[in-house]
Coordinates of C-alpha atoms and ligand atoms in Angstrom, one line a residue:
X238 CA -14.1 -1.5 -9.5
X239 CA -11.2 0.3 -11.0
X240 CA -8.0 0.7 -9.2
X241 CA -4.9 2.5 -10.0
X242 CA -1.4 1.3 -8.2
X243 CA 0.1 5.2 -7.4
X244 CA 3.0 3.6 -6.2
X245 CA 4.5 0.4 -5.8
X246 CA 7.7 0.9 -3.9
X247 CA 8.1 0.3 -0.2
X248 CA 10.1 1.9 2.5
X249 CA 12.9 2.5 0.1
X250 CA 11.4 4.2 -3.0
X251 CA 13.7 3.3 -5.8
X252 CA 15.8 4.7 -7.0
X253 CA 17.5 5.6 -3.5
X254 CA 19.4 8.8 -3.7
X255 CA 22.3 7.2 -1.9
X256 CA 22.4 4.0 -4.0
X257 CA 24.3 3.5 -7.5
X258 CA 23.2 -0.7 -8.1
X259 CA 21.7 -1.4 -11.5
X260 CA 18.2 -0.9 -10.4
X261 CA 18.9 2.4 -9.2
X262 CA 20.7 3.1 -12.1
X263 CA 18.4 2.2 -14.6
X264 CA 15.6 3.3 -12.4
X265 CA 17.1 6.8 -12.4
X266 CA 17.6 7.1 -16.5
X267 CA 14.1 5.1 -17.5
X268 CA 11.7 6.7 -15.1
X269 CA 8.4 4.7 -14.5
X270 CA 7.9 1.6 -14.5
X271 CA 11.4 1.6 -13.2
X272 CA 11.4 4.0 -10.7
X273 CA 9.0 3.2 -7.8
X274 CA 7.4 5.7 -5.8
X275 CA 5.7 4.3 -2.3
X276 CA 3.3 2.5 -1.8
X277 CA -0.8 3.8 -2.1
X278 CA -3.3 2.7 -4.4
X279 CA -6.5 4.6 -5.7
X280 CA -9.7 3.3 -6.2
X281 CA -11.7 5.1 -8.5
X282 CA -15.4 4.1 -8.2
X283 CA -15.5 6.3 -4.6
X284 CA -12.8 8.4 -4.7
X285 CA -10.7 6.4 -2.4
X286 CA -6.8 6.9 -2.0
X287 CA -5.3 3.9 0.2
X288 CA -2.2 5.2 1.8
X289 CA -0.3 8.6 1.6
X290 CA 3.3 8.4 1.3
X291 CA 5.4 11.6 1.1
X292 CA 5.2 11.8 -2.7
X293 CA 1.4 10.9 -3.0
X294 CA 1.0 15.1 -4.2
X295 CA 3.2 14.6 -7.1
X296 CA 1.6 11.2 -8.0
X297 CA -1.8 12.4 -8.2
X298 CA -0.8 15.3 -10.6
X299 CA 1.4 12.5 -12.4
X300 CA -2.0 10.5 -12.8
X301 CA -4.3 13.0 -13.6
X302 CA -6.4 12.2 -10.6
X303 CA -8.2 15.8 -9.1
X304 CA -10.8 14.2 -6.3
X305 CA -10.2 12.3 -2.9
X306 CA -12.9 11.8 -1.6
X307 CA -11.8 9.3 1.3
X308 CA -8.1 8.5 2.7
X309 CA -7.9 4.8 4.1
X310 CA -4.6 4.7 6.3
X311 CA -3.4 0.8 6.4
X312 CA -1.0 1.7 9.3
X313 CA 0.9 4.1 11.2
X314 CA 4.5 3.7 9.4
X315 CA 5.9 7.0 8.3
X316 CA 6.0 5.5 4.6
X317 CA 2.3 5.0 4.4
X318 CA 1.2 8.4 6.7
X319 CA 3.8 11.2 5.8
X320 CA 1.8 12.1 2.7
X321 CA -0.9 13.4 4.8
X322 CA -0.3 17.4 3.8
X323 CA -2.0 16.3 0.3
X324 CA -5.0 16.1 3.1
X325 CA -5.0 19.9 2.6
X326 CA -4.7 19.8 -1.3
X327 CA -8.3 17.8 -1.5
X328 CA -10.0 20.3 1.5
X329 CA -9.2 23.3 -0.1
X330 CA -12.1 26.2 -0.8
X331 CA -11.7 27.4 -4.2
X332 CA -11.6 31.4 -4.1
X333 CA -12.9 33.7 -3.1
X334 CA -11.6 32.4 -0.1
X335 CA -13.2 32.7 3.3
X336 CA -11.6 29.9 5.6
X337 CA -9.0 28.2 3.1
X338 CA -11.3 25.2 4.5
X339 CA -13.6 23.7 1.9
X340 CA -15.2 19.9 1.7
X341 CA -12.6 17.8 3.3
X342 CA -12.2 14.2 2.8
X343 CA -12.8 11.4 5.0
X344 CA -10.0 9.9 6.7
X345 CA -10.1 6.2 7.7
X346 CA -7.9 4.4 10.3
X347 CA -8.3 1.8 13.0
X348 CA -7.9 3.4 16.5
X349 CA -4.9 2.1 17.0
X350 CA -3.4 3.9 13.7
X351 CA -5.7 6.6 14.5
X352 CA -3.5 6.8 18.5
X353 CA 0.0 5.9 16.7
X354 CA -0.5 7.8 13.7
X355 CA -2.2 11.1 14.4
X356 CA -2.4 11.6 18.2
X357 CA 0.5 11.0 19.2
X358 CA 2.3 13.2 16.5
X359 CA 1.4 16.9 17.2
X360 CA 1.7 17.6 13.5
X361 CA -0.6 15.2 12.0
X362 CA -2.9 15.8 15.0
X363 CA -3.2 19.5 13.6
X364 CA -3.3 18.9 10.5
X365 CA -6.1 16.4 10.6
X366 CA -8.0 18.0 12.9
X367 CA -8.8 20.7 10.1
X368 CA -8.4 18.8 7.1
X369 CA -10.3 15.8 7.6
X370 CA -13.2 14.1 8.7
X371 CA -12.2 11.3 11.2
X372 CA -13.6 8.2 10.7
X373 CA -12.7 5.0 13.0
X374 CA -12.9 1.9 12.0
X375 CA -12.9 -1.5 14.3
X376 CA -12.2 -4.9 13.5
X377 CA -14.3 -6.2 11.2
X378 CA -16.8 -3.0 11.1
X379 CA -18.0 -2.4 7.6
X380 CA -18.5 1.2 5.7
X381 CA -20.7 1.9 2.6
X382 CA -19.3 4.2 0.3
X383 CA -22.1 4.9 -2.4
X384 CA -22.0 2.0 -4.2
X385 CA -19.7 0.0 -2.1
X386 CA -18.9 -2.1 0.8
X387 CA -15.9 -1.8 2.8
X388 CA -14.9 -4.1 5.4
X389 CA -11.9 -3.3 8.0
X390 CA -9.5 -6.1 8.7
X391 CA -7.3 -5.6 11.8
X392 CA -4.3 -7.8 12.1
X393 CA -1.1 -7.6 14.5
X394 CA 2.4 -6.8 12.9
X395 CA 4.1 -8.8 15.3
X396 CA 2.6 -12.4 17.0
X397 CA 0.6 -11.8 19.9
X398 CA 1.1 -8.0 19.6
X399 CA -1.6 -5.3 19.4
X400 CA -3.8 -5.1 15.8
X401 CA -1.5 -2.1 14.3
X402 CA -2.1 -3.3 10.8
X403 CA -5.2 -2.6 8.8
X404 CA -6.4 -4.7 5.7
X405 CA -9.7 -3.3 3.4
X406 CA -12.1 -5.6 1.8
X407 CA -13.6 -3.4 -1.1
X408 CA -17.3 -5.1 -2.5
X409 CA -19.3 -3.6 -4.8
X410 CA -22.2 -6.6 -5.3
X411 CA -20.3 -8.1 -8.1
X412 CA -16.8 -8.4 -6.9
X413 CA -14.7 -8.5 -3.9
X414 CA -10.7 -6.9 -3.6
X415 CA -8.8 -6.8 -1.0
X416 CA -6.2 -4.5 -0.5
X417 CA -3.6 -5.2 1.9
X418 CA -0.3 -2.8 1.0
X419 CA 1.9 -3.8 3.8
X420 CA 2.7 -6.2 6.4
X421 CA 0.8 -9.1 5.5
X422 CA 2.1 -11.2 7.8
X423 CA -0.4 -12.4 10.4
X424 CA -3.4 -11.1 8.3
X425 CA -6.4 -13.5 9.3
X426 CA -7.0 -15.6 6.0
X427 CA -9.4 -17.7 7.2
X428 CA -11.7 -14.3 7.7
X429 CA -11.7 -14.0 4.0
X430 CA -14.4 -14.5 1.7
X431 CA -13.5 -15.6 -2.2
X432 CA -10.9 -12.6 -3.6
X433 CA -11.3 -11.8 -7.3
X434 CA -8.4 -9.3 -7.0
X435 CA -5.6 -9.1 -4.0
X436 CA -3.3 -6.1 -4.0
X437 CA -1.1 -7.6 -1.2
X438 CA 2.5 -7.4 0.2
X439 CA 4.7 -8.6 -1.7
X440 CA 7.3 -9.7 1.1
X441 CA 11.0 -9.8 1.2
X442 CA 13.9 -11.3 -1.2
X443 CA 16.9 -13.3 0.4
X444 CA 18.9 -12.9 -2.7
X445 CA 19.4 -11.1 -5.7
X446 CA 18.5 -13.2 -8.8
X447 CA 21.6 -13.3 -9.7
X448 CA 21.9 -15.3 -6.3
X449 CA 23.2 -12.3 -4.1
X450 CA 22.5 -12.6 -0.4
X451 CA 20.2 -9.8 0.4
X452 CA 19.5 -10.5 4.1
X453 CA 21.6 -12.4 6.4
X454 CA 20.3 -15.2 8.6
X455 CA 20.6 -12.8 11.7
X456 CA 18.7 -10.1 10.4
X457 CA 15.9 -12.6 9.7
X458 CA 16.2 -13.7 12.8
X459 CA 16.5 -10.1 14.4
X460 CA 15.1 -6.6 12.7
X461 CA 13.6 -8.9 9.5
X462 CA 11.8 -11.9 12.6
X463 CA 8.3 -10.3 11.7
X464 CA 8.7 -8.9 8.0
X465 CA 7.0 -11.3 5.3
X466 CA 9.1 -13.2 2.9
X467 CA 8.5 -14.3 -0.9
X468 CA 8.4 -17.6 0.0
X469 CA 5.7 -16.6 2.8
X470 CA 3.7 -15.0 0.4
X471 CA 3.1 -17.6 -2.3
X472 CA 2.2 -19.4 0.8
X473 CA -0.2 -17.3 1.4
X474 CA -1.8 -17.0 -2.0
X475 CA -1.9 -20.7 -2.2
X476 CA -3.8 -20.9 1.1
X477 CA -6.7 -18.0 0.0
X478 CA -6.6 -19.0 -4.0
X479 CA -7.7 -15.0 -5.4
X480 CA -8.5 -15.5 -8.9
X481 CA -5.5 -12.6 -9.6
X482 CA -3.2 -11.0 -7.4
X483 CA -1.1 -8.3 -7.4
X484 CA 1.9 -7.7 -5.8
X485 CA 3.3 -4.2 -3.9
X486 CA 5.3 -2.8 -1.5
X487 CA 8.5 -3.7 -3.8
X488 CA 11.3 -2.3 -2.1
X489 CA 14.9 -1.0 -3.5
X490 CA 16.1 -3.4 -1.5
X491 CA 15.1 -6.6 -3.1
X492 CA 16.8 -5.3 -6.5
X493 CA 14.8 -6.4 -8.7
X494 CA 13.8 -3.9 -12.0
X495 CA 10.8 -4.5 -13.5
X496 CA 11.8 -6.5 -16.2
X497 CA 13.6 -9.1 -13.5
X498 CA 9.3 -9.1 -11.5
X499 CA 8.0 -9.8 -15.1
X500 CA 9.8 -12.8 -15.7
X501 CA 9.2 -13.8 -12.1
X502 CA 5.9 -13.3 -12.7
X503 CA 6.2 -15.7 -16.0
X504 CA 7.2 -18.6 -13.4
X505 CA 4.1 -18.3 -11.2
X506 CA 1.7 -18.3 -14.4
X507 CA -0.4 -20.8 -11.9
X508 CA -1.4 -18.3 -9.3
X509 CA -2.0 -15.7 -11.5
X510 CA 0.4 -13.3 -10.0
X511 CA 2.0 -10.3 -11.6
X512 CA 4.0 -7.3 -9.6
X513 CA 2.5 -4.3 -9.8
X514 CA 4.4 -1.0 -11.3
X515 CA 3.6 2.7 -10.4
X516 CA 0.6 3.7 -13.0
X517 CA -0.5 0.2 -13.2
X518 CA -4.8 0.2 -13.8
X519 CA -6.5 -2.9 -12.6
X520 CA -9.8 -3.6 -13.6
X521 CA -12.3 -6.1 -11.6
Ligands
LIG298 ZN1 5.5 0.1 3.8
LIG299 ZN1 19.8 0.5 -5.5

């Protein structure tokens, strides 16, 4: 299998247009792999594009990559859905023109994405209604996609809550990956099988590494209670032991530039970890 990271920002794309701190900064005057558009991933092997945040167009022409064959949706947060429009860019007849509508792409959700996502915004409903072909996935029903397996993991975002999270096991007979962009939080680990690649969350900072506080104690107690940490997420790594993972969802907010995740990356040579930067091609 051969992925491509699109993007590997989060929420906050860096650099922020409102924001002047040295990653921005340097972000802003070096470009990739710097600057961080947000988060989707592209797997090759079937045309697959995980995710569709706003920029996702632009990134695809930046990448060279002219078929989408399938668009998995992880869940229903703005960052990870408002890129739908490209929807219309991979359905569209060539000329002459008769219905603007050619082969559309499959779209993939869980129902509950499928409810937050797309039904319950007029828009998107629209849209996907012409652009796509629907495909709903439940928890733990698989897909075959030519050569490959996929397998849906549903997951709450918040304890106890409703499975608004969606996590895809890609298997192609020789190797497994898991992808699993964004809050990773309560993900089920023990449903996993052995991961030779794990595109994952990376989860949040609490300080600069200069040794800036980030977040306060009452944020992670409040708006940040059900957001992963760092910490969380080596925890989590040691737990399911993928022979490499890679880390996404790296937002402007943890301030880290790349060169500050590559040195990181140098102290966790043991998990064989690394942070993934918009273009990045992983091979498994
Ligand atoms: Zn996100
Ligand atoms: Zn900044």
């Amino acid at each position: 299998m051969k992925f491509t990271v699109l993007g590997s920002g989060g929420n906050t794309p860096t650099p922020l247009p409102t924001c002047d701190c040295r990653v921005c900064l340097e972000a802003r005057r070096e470009g990739v792999p710097y600057a961080r558009r947000g988060n989707a991933i592209y797997l090759h092997d079937e045309r697959a594009l995980i995710d569709a945040p706003e920029l996702v167009w632009e990134t695809l022409n930046r990448q060279q990559i002219g078929e989408v064959e399938y668009v998995f949706l992880s869940h229903f947060h703005a960052d990870h859905t408002l890129g739908l429009r490209a929807l219309q860019a991979f359905g569209l007849e060539d000329p002459p023109v008769e219905s603007f509508v050619g082969e559309v792409p499959t779209l993939v959700m869980s129902e509950r994405t499928r409810e937050l996502a797309v039904e319950a915004n007029e828009v998107l409903a629209h849209l996907t209604e012409t652009w796509a072909d629907t495909r709903v996935l439940a928890d733990g029903e698989r897909l075959t996609l030519g050569d490959l397996s996929v397998t849906h993991l549903a997951a709450p975002i918040e304890p106890d809550g409703p499975d608004d999270v969606s996590a895809f096991l890609f298997e192609d007979g020789e190797s497994v990956a898991l992808v699993s962009p964004d809050e990773n939080r309560h993900l089920p680990l023990d449903r996993l099988p052995p991961l030779d690649l794990w595109i994952k969350e990376c989860g949040y900072f609490r300080e600069t590494p200069a040794g800036e506080l980030l977040v306060t104690e009452r944020a992670e107690e409040t708006s940040l209670a059900h957001e992963l940490s760092f910490a969380e997420s080596l925890e989590q790594i040691r737990a399911v032991e993928p022979d490499r993972v890679v880390l996404t969802e790296l937002e402007e907010l943890y301030r880290r530039s790349y060169d500050d995740y590559e040195r990181l990356a140098a102290r966790h040579e043991e998990l064989a970890l690394s942070f993934a930067h918009d273009g990045l091609e992983l091979a498994v």
